[in-house]
Amino acid sequence: MSESPSTSVEATGQHAHSKGLSIGSIGVLGAVVIGVSTIAPAYTLSGALGPTASAVGDHLPAVLIVGFIPMLLVALGYRQLNRAMPDAGTTFTWASKAFGPWVGWMGSWGLLAATILVLSNLAGIAVDFFYLAISQLTGVDSIAELTRNVPINVITCVIFMAIAAYVSYRGMETTKTVQYVLVSFQLVVLLWFSIAAFRHASVGSAFDATAFSWEWFNPFGIESFSAFAAGIALSVFIYWGWDVVLTMNEESRGTTTTPGRAAILTILVVVSLYTVVTLGALSFSGVSEGEFGLGNPDIQENVFAALAGPVMGPMAILMSLAVLSSSAASLQSTMISPARTMLAMGHYGALSRKYAQVSPRYQTPAYATVVAVVIASVFYVVMRIISENVLWDTITTLGMMVCFYYGITALACVWYFRAEATASAGAFFNKFLAPLVGGILLLIFFCQTIWDSMDPDYGSGSEIGGIGLVFILGMLVFILGIAAMFWQYRKRPEFFRNRFETTEFIAD
Amino acid sequence: MAEHSFNRVAVGFGGDERSHDALALAIALARSASATLDVILVLKEDDPFNPAYPPVGNVQGIIAEQAQQWIHEAEAVIPAEVTHHSHVRPARSVAEGLVAAVEELGSDVLVTGSGIGFGRIMTHPAVTALLHSAPVPVALAPAGYRAATTITDVMGAVSAAHPQHQVAGTSEAWAAQLGAELSYVTFQDGDAARGAGTPDGESGNSSDEGEAGNSSAKHIVARGKTLRHAVDTVDWPQGAILLIGSSPLARRRHIFLGMTAARVLSHLPIPMVLLPRDLESSAPQAR
C-alpha cells in the first residue's frame, strides 16, 4: 500500500445512468402492486366519486372509462421523456427544455399546486375517516361528528401532515410487505362494498335501487360538454399516479415484456375495480339528492364515509380502515413529491438555493419538505374556514391543475421529439400523435373547466362575491405562480436567461 | 499476530456532524496504524415499493452531486500523509451499502459516528443496524469527537470471569500496531461490585498483572452501583479507544451489541470498537 493520496469516486458515472427505480427484481405482480398503491383507489374513490357523479350523473362509468384515454396518451409521451431525460422535476425539466424556462416554470408550478392540493385533501379525508373509525370501534356516534368541528378538524389535520412530513424527512419507507397488505386490503374491501351494494339492490333493500342500464356507459349521453369536461378533469385526477408504472419500467433491462404487461395489467385492475365500485354505488344509491344519493351535496366530498354504513352494515369499519390506511400511505408518498420538485427547481436555480438543501443525515430535501407541509397546512386551514366543502373544492381544482401540467408536459414531448418523430411508425405514435392528442384534449378540458368554474353554482356551489370558489382558487394559484416567477426573475435572472441545461440520455 | 493488524480503515461519511466525528476517529486510526483510509458515502436508493405520488423524476443525480461536495469536505480534512480513497456507493440502506463496501474493500475496521457518549444514546437507524450485523469491527466515535490525532491507549474490556476472552488478544495486537499503551478494563456493577467489597462509586484500579494475556498491561477494575457509575469511575485517557466483544447472540464473524456493551457505550466519553464474535477464535476456524 504505497499509493499516493488519490480519489477514486467510482460508480457515480455509471450511477447517473442507473437512475430511477431499479426494478430488476420486481415482477409483473410487484409492479401492479406499486401502480395500484400509487393510485390509492380507496382514497381516490372516496374523495372523487361524489364530485364526478354530481358533474355527470349516472354516466359515471362512461366518464371513468373515457377519462382514462387522455391519461394513457399523455403517459405514453411521459414514458418517452422519462427515457430521454430522467431528471428530477419531470414537468419542470422537460417543459423547460422544450419550451424554455418560463413555460417550464409555470408547468412546474401547476404540478406543485396540484401536489399541495392533494396533500391537504388527503389529510382532510384521513381526518374524516380517523374519527369515523374511532366512532365505529367505540360505538360512540358523536365521535364521528368531531370532524365537523372546525378547530378539532384543523388541528388533527395539521398533526397528520406534520407526521407525514417527519416520516418523509427521515426518509422512512413503507416496506414491500406493507404495500402488498395495504393494496390487497383495499381491493378486498372495495369489492366487498360493491357486492354488498349489488345484493341490497337485488333484494330491494337498497336506498334507491337503480336498475342497471347500458346508457351508463354512453359518454355521449352526458347532458353538456361542460359536464363532460368536468367529469374528465376529475377522472384524470382519479387515475393520477398510474404513470409511475410506465416510468418505473424503464429500468427493467432485459425484461422487455414485464413493463408493458405490468402497465396493461394495472390499467385493467384499476379500470375494472373503478367500474365495479361505481356500478355498485349507482345501483345502491342512484344519483338523486336524497340522503344516500350520489347527488346529495352533503355526502359528496366523502362518499364512503356516508355509504359504507348502510351498504356494509357493521363491516363498514373495514371501509374506514381501508380508506384511512390508503390515505395515510399516500400522505407519506405525496409528501415526497412537492419536496422533490422544489429540490430540482432550487438545484437548477428556478427557486432560491435554499430549496436545494439536502439533509446530510437522511439525504432528503429537508427545507423543501418543511415548506411544502407549511403551505399545505396553511392552505387547508384557510380553506376549511372559508368553505364547508373544502374537500370537494380542492378535488375539483386539483383536476384542473393536473390537466394543466399534464397537458403542458405532453406538448413538451411533442416539441422535444419533433425531429425524431418521423423515424418510425412507433416513434410517430408514441412521441408525436399520442402526446399531441392527449395534451390538446387535457388543455381543452382545462380551459372549459376554468370557464365553467366562474359560475357560482359550479362544483360544490361555494362562492365568493358571486364567483365560483374553484375559479378563484385556480386563478389564485396562477396569479401567485406568475408573481413568484417574476420575483424569481428579478432575484435570480440567470435561470431565465441561460439556456436550460440538464443531463440527457439518448434513448438506446 | 498479523491477522489482527489492519491495513484498511473504512469510514462511513455523510456530511453531517456525526460523520465528522467518525472521520476524525478514522484519521487517527489510519495515521496511527499507517493504514489506508477509505471514505465511503452511501447514496440511498429509492425503494420502488415506495414511489412518490404523484410521480416526479428522480432526484438521485442531484443528491449524488451534493454527495460529491460532502466528499470534498471530508477530503479537505484528511492530512496529506494519510493515503485515502473516496467511494460513493448507491444502496437501499446506509448499513447495507457500508457492509457491502467493507466486504469488497477488505476493510479491517469500519468507523461510524453515532451521537453516542456523554449519556446520549444512538439514534441513527444505520448505526443500530451495523451494531447488530456488521462483519468487521465497528468503531463508534462519540459525539463531538475531534481531539486526538493519534491513538495513545488501547483498552480491552474483559469480564472478570473470562479474562482470556478474544478481546484480550485483539487488543494486544491493535496496541502493538497502533503503537499505543495496552490496558484492560473490567466493569462490575451492582451486586458484583459490592461482593468485591469495594465501596460504591470508588474506582478500584489495580494492576493485576498477567491475568489477561499481556503481562505488562495495566488492568483496571471499574466498579459502581450501576454500569454508568462504573464507567464514570475510570479516568479515560483522551487518545484511548475501548475494545469490547460482541454478545453471544452474534453470528460467527459478525458483531452484535450486547446489553452490557450498550450500556457502557451510552456513557463512554471515548470511542468504542465493537469486535465481531470470534474474530480471534480459540477454536480454529477456516477463514
PDB file of C-alpha atoms in Angstrom, chain A residues 101-352:
ATOM      1  CA  PRO A 101     -37.656  28.407 -18.717  1.00  0.00           C
ATOM      2  CA  TRP A 102     -40.871  30.462 -18.492  1.00  0.00           C
ATOM      3  CA  VAL A 103     -43.199  27.696 -19.601  1.00  0.00           C
ATOM      4  CA  GLY A 104     -41.195  25.161 -17.624  1.00  0.00           C
ATOM      5  CA  TRP A 105     -41.581  27.276 -14.532  1.00  0.00           C
ATOM      6  CA  MET A 106     -45.336  27.565 -14.891  1.00  0.00           C
ATOM      7  CA  GLY A 107     -45.791  23.884 -15.727  1.00  0.00           C
ATOM      8  CA  SER A 108     -43.848  23.026 -12.632  1.00  0.00           C
ATOM      9  CA  TRP A 109     -45.942  25.463 -10.643  1.00  0.00           C
ATOM     10  CA  GLY A 110     -49.033  23.572 -11.808  1.00  0.00           C
ATOM     11  CA  LEU A 111     -47.506  20.306 -10.601  1.00  0.00           C
ATOM     12  CA  LEU A 112     -46.556  21.882  -7.284  1.00  0.00           C
ATOM     13  CA  ALA A 113     -50.008  23.366  -6.800  1.00  0.00           C
ATOM     14  CA  ALA A 114     -51.603  20.027  -7.597  1.00  0.00           C
ATOM     15  CA  THR A 115     -49.433  18.162  -5.108  1.00  0.00           C
ATOM     16  CA  ILE A 116     -50.067  20.745  -2.410  1.00  0.00           C
ATOM     17  CA  LEU A 117     -53.804  20.484  -3.085  1.00  0.00           C
ATOM     18  CA  VAL A 118     -53.817  16.706  -2.987  1.00  0.00           C
ATOM     19  CA  LEU A 119     -51.767  16.780   0.190  1.00  0.00           C
ATOM     20  CA  SER A 120     -54.359  18.846   2.001  1.00  0.00           C
ATOM     21  CA  ASN A 121     -57.192  16.824   0.524  1.00  0.00           C
ATOM     22  CA  LEU A 122     -55.617  13.540   1.578  1.00  0.00           C
ATOM     23  CA  ALA A 123     -55.081  14.761   5.085  1.00  0.00           C
ATOM     24  CA  GLY A 124     -58.670  16.039   5.170  1.00  0.00           C
ATOM     25  CA  ILE A 125     -60.075  12.667   4.094  1.00  0.00           C
ATOM     26  CA  ALA A 126     -57.827  10.944   6.617  1.00  0.00           C
ATOM     27  CA  VAL A 127     -59.228  13.144   9.393  1.00  0.00           C
ATOM     28  CA  ASP A 128     -62.845  12.267   8.457  1.00  0.00           C
ATOM     29  CA  PHE A 129     -62.135   8.570   8.484  1.00  0.00           C
ATOM     30  CA  PHE A 130     -59.968   8.771  11.574  1.00  0.00           C
ATOM     31  CA  TYR A 131     -62.879   9.993  13.673  1.00  0.00           C
ATOM     32  CA  LEU A 132     -65.330   7.752  11.829  1.00  0.00           C
ATOM     33  CA  ALA A 133     -63.179   4.686  12.548  1.00  0.00           C
ATOM     34  CA  ILE A 134     -62.871   5.589  16.230  1.00  0.00           C
ATOM     35  CA  SER A 135     -66.609   6.098  16.452  1.00  0.00           C
ATOM     36  CA  GLN A 136     -67.260   2.742  14.772  1.00  0.00           C
ATOM     37  CA  LEU A 137     -64.815   0.977  17.053  1.00  0.00           C
ATOM     38  CA  THR A 138     -66.154   2.500  20.259  1.00  0.00           C
ATOM     39  CA  GLY A 139     -69.788   2.623  19.214  1.00  0.00           C
ATOM     40  CA  VAL A 140     -69.986   6.292  20.209  1.00  0.00           C
ATOM     41  CA  ASP A 141     -71.631   8.079  17.293  1.00  0.00           C
ATOM     42  CA  SER A 142     -70.767  11.571  18.454  1.00  0.00           C
ATOM     43  CA  ILE A 143     -67.045  10.964  17.828  1.00  0.00           C
ATOM     44  CA  ALA A 144     -67.668  10.777  14.080  1.00  0.00           C
ATOM     45  CA  GLU A 145     -69.136  14.273  14.266  1.00  0.00           C
ATOM     46  CA  LEU A 146     -65.900  15.688  15.688  1.00  0.00           C
ATOM     47  CA  THR A 147     -64.627  16.086  12.149  1.00  0.00           C
ATOM     48  CA  ARG A 148     -67.322  18.734  11.589  1.00  0.00           C
ATOM     49  CA  ASN A 149     -65.837  20.771  14.419  1.00  0.00           C
ATOM     50  CA  VAL A 150     -63.542  23.178  12.597  1.00  0.00           C
ATOM     51  CA  PRO A 151     -60.849  23.690  15.271  1.00  0.00           C
ATOM     52  CA  ILE A 152     -60.597  19.955  16.035  1.00  0.00           C
ATOM     53  CA  ASN A 153     -60.588  19.097  12.347  1.00  0.00           C
ATOM     54  CA  VAL A 154     -57.906  21.648  11.548  1.00  0.00           C
ATOM     55  CA  ILE A 155     -55.660  20.629  14.440  1.00  0.00           C
ATOM     56  CA  THR A 156     -55.939  16.916  13.652  1.00  0.00           C
ATOM     57  CA  CYS A 157     -55.211  17.574  10.009  1.00  0.00           C
ATOM     58  CA  VAL A 158     -52.136  19.653  10.746  1.00  0.00           C
ATOM     59  CA  ILE A 159     -50.856  16.942  13.086  1.00  0.00           C
ATOM     60  CA  PHE A 160     -51.317  14.309  10.359  1.00  0.00           C
ATOM     61  CA  MET A 161     -49.396  16.426   7.884  1.00  0.00           C
ATOM     62  CA  ALA A 162     -46.626  17.100  10.369  1.00  0.00           C
ATOM     63  CA  ILE A 163     -46.232  13.368  10.988  1.00  0.00           C
ATOM     64  CA  ALA A 164     -46.119  12.685   7.259  1.00  0.00           C
ATOM     65  CA  ALA A 165     -43.522  15.410   6.782  1.00  0.00           C
ATOM     66  CA  TYR A 166     -41.391  13.980   9.567  1.00  0.00           C
ATOM     67  CA  VAL A 167     -41.575  10.479   8.124  1.00  0.00           C
ATOM     68  CA  SER A 168     -40.636  11.841   4.733  1.00  0.00           C
ATOM     69  CA  TYR A 169     -37.780  13.917   6.157  1.00  0.00           C
ATOM     70  CA  ARG A 170     -36.399  10.901   7.945  1.00  0.00           C
ATOM     71  CA  GLY A 171     -36.565   9.016   4.673  1.00  0.00           C
ATOM     72  CA  MET A 172     -38.522   6.207   6.298  1.00  0.00           C
ATOM     73  CA  GLU A 173     -40.158   3.887   3.852  1.00  0.00           C
ATOM     74  CA  THR A 174     -43.058   1.539   3.844  1.00  0.00           C
ATOM     75  CA  THR A 175     -41.823  -1.898   3.025  1.00  0.00           C
ATOM     76  CA  LYS A 176     -42.802  -4.225   0.253  1.00  0.00           C
ATOM     77  CA  THR A 177     -44.863  -6.376   2.612  1.00  0.00           C
ATOM     78  CA  VAL A 178     -46.774  -3.383   3.935  1.00  0.00           C
ATOM     79  CA  GLN A 179     -47.597  -2.312   0.383  1.00  0.00           C
ATOM     80  CA  TYR A 180     -48.826  -5.775  -0.565  1.00  0.00           C
ATOM     81  CA  VAL A 181     -51.026  -5.905   2.526  1.00  0.00           C
ATOM     82  CA  LEU A 182     -52.397  -2.384   2.023  1.00  0.00           C
ATOM     83  CA  VAL A 183     -53.193  -2.971  -1.638  1.00  0.00           C
ATOM     84  CA  SER A 184     -54.883  -6.332  -1.118  1.00  0.00           C
ATOM     85  CA  PHE A 185     -56.863  -4.949   1.785  1.00  0.00           C
ATOM     86  CA  GLN A 186     -58.130  -2.056  -0.320  1.00  0.00           C
ATOM     87  CA  LEU A 187     -59.087  -4.367  -3.183  1.00  0.00           C
ATOM     88  CA  VAL A 188     -60.926  -6.794  -0.916  1.00  0.00           C
ATOM     89  CA  VAL A 189     -62.862  -4.069   0.884  1.00  0.00           C
ATOM     90  CA  LEU A 190     -63.820  -2.240  -2.307  1.00  0.00           C
ATOM     91  CA  LEU A 191     -65.051  -5.464  -3.894  1.00  0.00           C
ATOM     92  CA  TRP A 192     -66.928  -6.312  -0.718  1.00  0.00           C
ATOM     93  CA  PHE A 193     -68.578  -2.898  -0.835  1.00  0.00           C
ATOM     94  CA  SER A 194     -69.628  -3.409  -4.460  1.00  0.00           C
ATOM     95  CA  ILE A 195     -71.007  -6.909  -3.900  1.00  0.00           C
ATOM     96  CA  ALA A 196     -72.910  -5.789  -0.812  1.00  0.00           C
ATOM     97  CA  ALA A 197     -74.331  -2.869  -2.792  1.00  0.00           C
ATOM     98  CA  PHE A 198     -75.466  -5.173  -5.604  1.00  0.00           C
ATOM     99  CA  ARG A 199     -77.098  -7.520  -3.096  1.00  0.00           C
ATOM    100  CA  HIS A 200     -79.018  -4.684  -1.475  1.00  0.00           C
ATOM    101  CA  ALA A 201     -80.140  -3.565  -4.925  1.00  0.00           C
ATOM    102  CA  SER A 202     -81.300  -7.049  -5.919  1.00  0.00           C
ATOM    103  CA  VAL A 203     -83.206  -7.845  -2.713  1.00  0.00           C
ATOM    104  CA  GLY A 204     -84.778  -4.441  -2.687  1.00  0.00           C
ATOM    105  CA  SER A 205     -83.145  -3.127   0.469  1.00  0.00           C
ATOM    106  CA  ALA A 206     -81.094  -0.524  -1.351  1.00  0.00           C
ATOM    107  CA  PHE A 207     -81.578   3.163  -0.656  1.00  0.00           C
ATOM    108  CA  ASP A 208     -82.604   3.984  -4.219  1.00  0.00           C
ATOM    109  CA  ALA A 209     -82.282   0.763  -6.187  1.00  0.00           C
ATOM    110  CA  THR A 210     -81.442   1.814  -9.704  1.00  0.00           C
ATOM    111  CA  ALA A 211     -81.690  -0.735 -12.470  1.00  0.00           C
ATOM    112  CA  PHE A 212     -78.538  -1.243 -14.457  1.00  0.00           C
ATOM    113  CA  SER A 213     -78.564   0.481 -17.797  1.00  0.00           C
ATOM    114  CA  TRP A 214     -76.128   0.354 -20.706  1.00  0.00           C
ATOM    115  CA  GLU A 215     -76.782   4.040 -21.013  1.00  0.00           C
ATOM    116  CA  TRP A 216     -74.434   4.492 -18.019  1.00  0.00           C
ATOM    117  CA  PHE A 217     -71.607   3.583 -20.353  1.00  0.00           C
ATOM    118  CA  ASN A 218     -72.548   6.075 -23.037  1.00  0.00           C
ATOM    119  CA  PRO A 219     -70.323   9.141 -22.814  1.00  0.00           C
ATOM    120  CA  PHE A 220     -72.432  10.919 -25.439  1.00  0.00           C
ATOM    121  CA  GLY A 221     -75.427  10.800 -23.172  1.00  0.00           C
ATOM    122  CA  ILE A 222     -73.860  13.382 -20.846  1.00  0.00           C
ATOM    123  CA  GLU A 223     -76.004  16.482 -20.897  1.00  0.00           C
ATOM    124  CA  SER A 224     -73.390  19.075 -21.854  1.00  0.00           C
ATOM    125  CA  PHE A 225     -69.795  19.428 -22.868  1.00  0.00           C
ATOM    126  CA  SER A 226     -69.200  21.373 -19.660  1.00  0.00           C
ATOM    127  CA  ALA A 227     -70.343  18.444 -17.580  1.00  0.00           C
ATOM    128  CA  PHE A 228     -68.265  16.107 -19.699  1.00  0.00           C
ATOM    129  CA  ALA A 229     -65.144  18.276 -19.299  1.00  0.00           C
ATOM    130  CA  ALA A 230     -65.647  18.493 -15.555  1.00  0.00           C
ATOM    131  CA  GLY A 231     -66.058  14.739 -15.379  1.00  0.00           C
ATOM    132  CA  ILE A 232     -62.919  14.114 -17.411  1.00  0.00           C
ATOM    133  CA  ALA A 233     -60.885  16.565 -15.334  1.00  0.00           C
ATOM    134  CA  LEU A 234     -61.942  14.634 -12.244  1.00  0.00           C
ATOM    135  CA  SER A 235     -61.272  11.243 -13.754  1.00  0.00           C
ATOM    136  CA  VAL A 236     -57.788  12.394 -14.725  1.00  0.00           C
ATOM    137  CA  PHE A 237     -57.256  13.006 -11.041  1.00  0.00           C
ATOM    138  CA  ILE A 238     -58.731   9.603 -10.270  1.00  0.00           C
ATOM    139  CA  TYR A 239     -56.092   7.900 -12.439  1.00  0.00           C
ATOM    140  CA  TRP A 240     -53.310  10.218 -11.365  1.00  0.00           C
ATOM    141  CA  GLY A 241     -50.261   8.242 -10.315  1.00  0.00           C
ATOM    142  CA  TRP A 242     -50.775   5.385 -12.709  1.00  0.00           C
ATOM    143  CA  ASP A 243     -47.912   6.611 -14.903  1.00  0.00           C
ATOM    144  CA  VAL A 244     -45.465   5.518 -12.210  1.00  0.00           C
ATOM    145  CA  VAL A 245     -45.710   2.024 -13.674  1.00  0.00           C
ATOM    146  CA  LEU A 246     -44.554   3.246 -17.067  1.00  0.00           C
ATOM    147  CA  THR A 247     -41.623   5.317 -15.848  1.00  0.00           C
ATOM    148  CA  MET A 248     -40.537   2.660 -13.393  1.00  0.00           C
ATOM    149  CA  ASN A 249     -40.327   0.056 -16.077  1.00  0.00           C
ATOM    150  CA  GLU A 250     -37.627   1.874 -17.965  1.00  0.00           C
ATOM    151  CA  GLU A 251     -35.137   0.329 -15.603  1.00  0.00           C
ATOM    152  CA  SER A 252     -36.047  -3.280 -16.035  1.00  0.00           C
ATOM    153  CA  ARG A 253     -33.390  -4.058 -18.574  1.00  0.00           C
ATOM    154  CA  GLY A 254     -33.540  -7.360 -20.315  1.00  0.00           C
ATOM    155  CA  THR A 255     -37.101  -7.957 -19.309  1.00  0.00           C
ATOM    156  CA  THR A 256     -38.810  -6.201 -22.141  1.00  0.00           C
ATOM    157  CA  THR A 257     -42.132  -7.893 -21.652  1.00  0.00           C
ATOM    158  CA  THR A 258     -42.538  -7.025 -17.964  1.00  0.00           C
ATOM    159  CA  PRO A 259     -43.095  -3.267 -18.405  1.00  0.00           C
ATOM    160  CA  GLY A 260     -45.870  -3.496 -20.944  1.00  0.00           C
ATOM    161  CA  ARG A 261     -47.594  -6.330 -19.166  1.00  0.00           C
ATOM    162  CA  ALA A 262     -47.430  -4.609 -15.798  1.00  0.00           C
ATOM    163  CA  ALA A 263     -48.799  -1.367 -17.208  1.00  0.00           C
ATOM    164  CA  ILE A 264     -51.641  -3.096 -19.014  1.00  0.00           C
ATOM    165  CA  LEU A 265     -52.462  -5.267 -16.024  1.00  0.00           C
ATOM    166  CA  THR A 266     -52.504  -2.256 -13.724  1.00  0.00           C
ATOM    167  CA  ILE A 267     -54.885  -0.444 -16.069  1.00  0.00           C
ATOM    168  CA  LEU A 268     -57.154  -3.491 -16.232  1.00  0.00           C
ATOM    169  CA  VAL A 269     -57.167  -3.929 -12.461  1.00  0.00           C
ATOM    170  CA  VAL A 270     -57.864  -0.282 -11.780  1.00  0.00           C
ATOM    171  CA  VAL A 271     -60.417   0.346 -14.513  1.00  0.00           C
ATOM    172  CA  SER A 272     -62.398  -2.792 -13.659  1.00  0.00           C
ATOM    173  CA  LEU A 273     -62.233  -2.018  -9.960  1.00  0.00           C
ATOM    174  CA  TYR A 274     -63.491   1.513 -10.551  1.00  0.00           C
ATOM    175  CA  THR A 275     -66.222   0.287 -12.862  1.00  0.00           C
ATOM    176  CA  VAL A 276     -67.428  -2.336 -10.398  1.00  0.00           C
ATOM    177  CA  VAL A 277     -67.422   0.115  -7.496  1.00  0.00           C
ATOM    178  CA  THR A 278     -69.242   2.830  -9.423  1.00  0.00           C
ATOM    179  CA  LEU A 279     -71.802   0.330 -10.712  1.00  0.00           C
ATOM    180  CA  GLY A 280     -72.336  -0.868  -7.152  1.00  0.00           C
ATOM    181  CA  ALA A 281     -72.651   2.650  -5.805  1.00  0.00           C
ATOM    182  CA  LEU A 282     -75.033   3.658  -8.593  1.00  0.00           C
ATOM    183  CA  SER A 283     -77.231   0.582  -8.147  1.00  0.00           C
ATOM    184  CA  PHE A 284     -77.488   1.186  -4.430  1.00  0.00           C
ATOM    185  CA  SER A 285     -77.798   4.954  -4.261  1.00  0.00           C
ATOM    186  CA  GLY A 286     -78.832   6.328  -7.600  1.00  0.00           C
ATOM    187  CA  VAL A 287     -77.891   9.907  -8.333  1.00  0.00           C
ATOM    188  CA  SER A 288     -80.748  11.619  -6.533  1.00  0.00           C
ATOM    189  CA  GLU A 289     -80.189  14.236  -3.876  1.00  0.00           C
ATOM    190  CA  GLY A 290     -81.726  12.038  -1.185  1.00  0.00           C
ATOM    191  CA  GLU A 291     -79.938  11.044   1.998  1.00  0.00           C
ATOM    192  CA  PHE A 292     -77.595   8.494   0.446  1.00  0.00           C
ATOM    193  CA  GLY A 293     -77.968   9.576  -3.179  1.00  0.00           C
ATOM    194  CA  LEU A 294     -74.749  10.274  -5.025  1.00  0.00           C
ATOM    195  CA  GLY A 295     -76.246  13.656  -5.930  1.00  0.00           C
ATOM    196  CA  ASN A 296     -76.590  14.660  -2.274  1.00  0.00           C
ATOM    197  CA  PRO A 297     -74.195  17.576  -1.770  1.00  0.00           C
ATOM    198  CA  ASP A 298     -73.724  16.678   1.909  1.00  0.00           C
ATOM    199  CA  ILE A 299     -72.096  13.334   1.258  1.00  0.00           C
ATOM    200  CA  GLN A 300     -70.261  14.055  -1.951  1.00  0.00           C
ATOM    201  CA  GLU A 301     -66.895  15.050  -0.686  1.00  0.00           C
ATOM    202  CA  ASN A 302     -66.516  11.749   1.100  1.00  0.00           C
ATOM    203  CA  VAL A 303     -68.972   9.175  -0.249  1.00  0.00           C
ATOM    204  CA  PHE A 304     -67.642   6.096   1.504  1.00  0.00           C
ATOM    205  CA  ALA A 305     -67.934   7.782   4.876  1.00  0.00           C
ATOM    206  CA  ALA A 306     -71.670   8.082   4.212  1.00  0.00           C
ATOM    207  CA  LEU A 307     -72.341   4.934   2.181  1.00  0.00           C
ATOM    208  CA  ALA A 308     -70.197   2.308   3.884  1.00  0.00           C
ATOM    209  CA  GLY A 309     -72.551   2.092   6.886  1.00  0.00           C
ATOM    210  CA  PRO A 310     -75.823   1.468   5.016  1.00  0.00           C
ATOM    211  CA  VAL A 311     -74.139  -0.787   2.439  1.00  0.00           C
ATOM    212  CA  MET A 312     -71.788  -2.896   4.530  1.00  0.00           C
ATOM    213  CA  GLY A 313     -73.534  -2.790   7.873  1.00  0.00           C
ATOM    214  CA  PRO A 314     -71.281  -3.441  10.865  1.00  0.00           C
ATOM    215  CA  MET A 315     -68.424  -4.266   8.499  1.00  0.00           C
ATOM    216  CA  ALA A 316     -68.267  -0.611   7.491  1.00  0.00           C
ATOM    217  CA  ILE A 317     -65.339  -0.339   9.874  1.00  0.00           C
ATOM    218  CA  LEU A 318     -63.295  -2.194   7.251  1.00  0.00           C
ATOM    219  CA  MET A 319     -64.001   0.549   4.729  1.00  0.00           C
ATOM    220  CA  SER A 320     -62.917   3.171   7.239  1.00  0.00           C
ATOM    221  CA  LEU A 321     -59.700   1.300   7.843  1.00  0.00           C
ATOM    222  CA  ALA A 322     -59.119   0.801   4.115  1.00  0.00           C
ATOM    223  CA  VAL A 323     -59.526   4.484   3.299  1.00  0.00           C
ATOM    224  CA  LEU A 324     -57.583   5.523   6.373  1.00  0.00           C
ATOM    225  CA  SER A 325     -54.645   3.249   5.599  1.00  0.00           C
ATOM    226  CA  SER A 326     -54.750   4.163   1.939  1.00  0.00           C
ATOM    227  CA  SER A 327     -54.720   7.890   2.632  1.00  0.00           C
ATOM    228  CA  ALA A 328     -52.059   7.530   5.310  1.00  0.00           C
ATOM    229  CA  ALA A 329     -49.768   5.663   2.912  1.00  0.00           C
ATOM    230  CA  SER A 330     -50.498   8.193   0.177  1.00  0.00           C
ATOM    231  CA  LEU A 331     -49.904  11.087   2.534  1.00  0.00           C
ATOM    232  CA  GLN A 332     -46.413   9.793   3.095  1.00  0.00           C
ATOM    233  CA  SER A 333     -45.626   9.228  -0.584  1.00  0.00           C
ATOM    234  CA  THR A 334     -47.272  12.528  -1.543  1.00  0.00           C
ATOM    235  CA  MET A 335     -45.034  14.419   0.828  1.00  0.00           C
ATOM    236  CA  ILE A 336     -42.030  13.317  -1.221  1.00  0.00           C
ATOM    237  CA  SER A 337     -43.358  14.724  -4.459  1.00  0.00           C
ATOM    238  CA  PRO A 338     -43.555  18.525  -3.985  1.00  0.00           C
ATOM    239  CA  ALA A 339     -40.341  18.400  -1.955  1.00  0.00           C
ATOM    240  CA  ARG A 340     -38.519  16.780  -4.850  1.00  0.00           C
ATOM    241  CA  THR A 341     -39.971  19.173  -7.398  1.00  0.00           C
ATOM    242  CA  MET A 342     -38.783  22.116  -5.299  1.00  0.00           C
ATOM    243  CA  LEU A 343     -35.435  20.435  -4.790  1.00  0.00           C
ATOM    244  CA  ALA A 344     -34.994  20.240  -8.548  1.00  0.00           C
ATOM    245  CA  MET A 345     -36.153  23.819  -9.039  1.00  0.00           C
ATOM    246  CA  GLY A 346     -33.764  25.034  -6.361  1.00  0.00           C
ATOM    247  CA  HIS A 347     -30.978  22.996  -7.858  1.00  0.00           C
ATOM    248  CA  TYR A 348     -31.384  24.460 -11.337  1.00  0.00           C
ATOM    249  CA  GLY A 349     -31.777  27.977  -9.979  1.00  0.00           C
ATOM    250  CA  ALA A 350     -35.504  28.390 -10.614  1.00  0.00           C
ATOM    251  CA  LEU A 351     -36.109  28.787  -6.908  1.00  0.00           C
ATOM    252  CA  SER A 352     -33.889  30.025  -4.121  1.00  0.00           C
TER     253      SER A 352
END
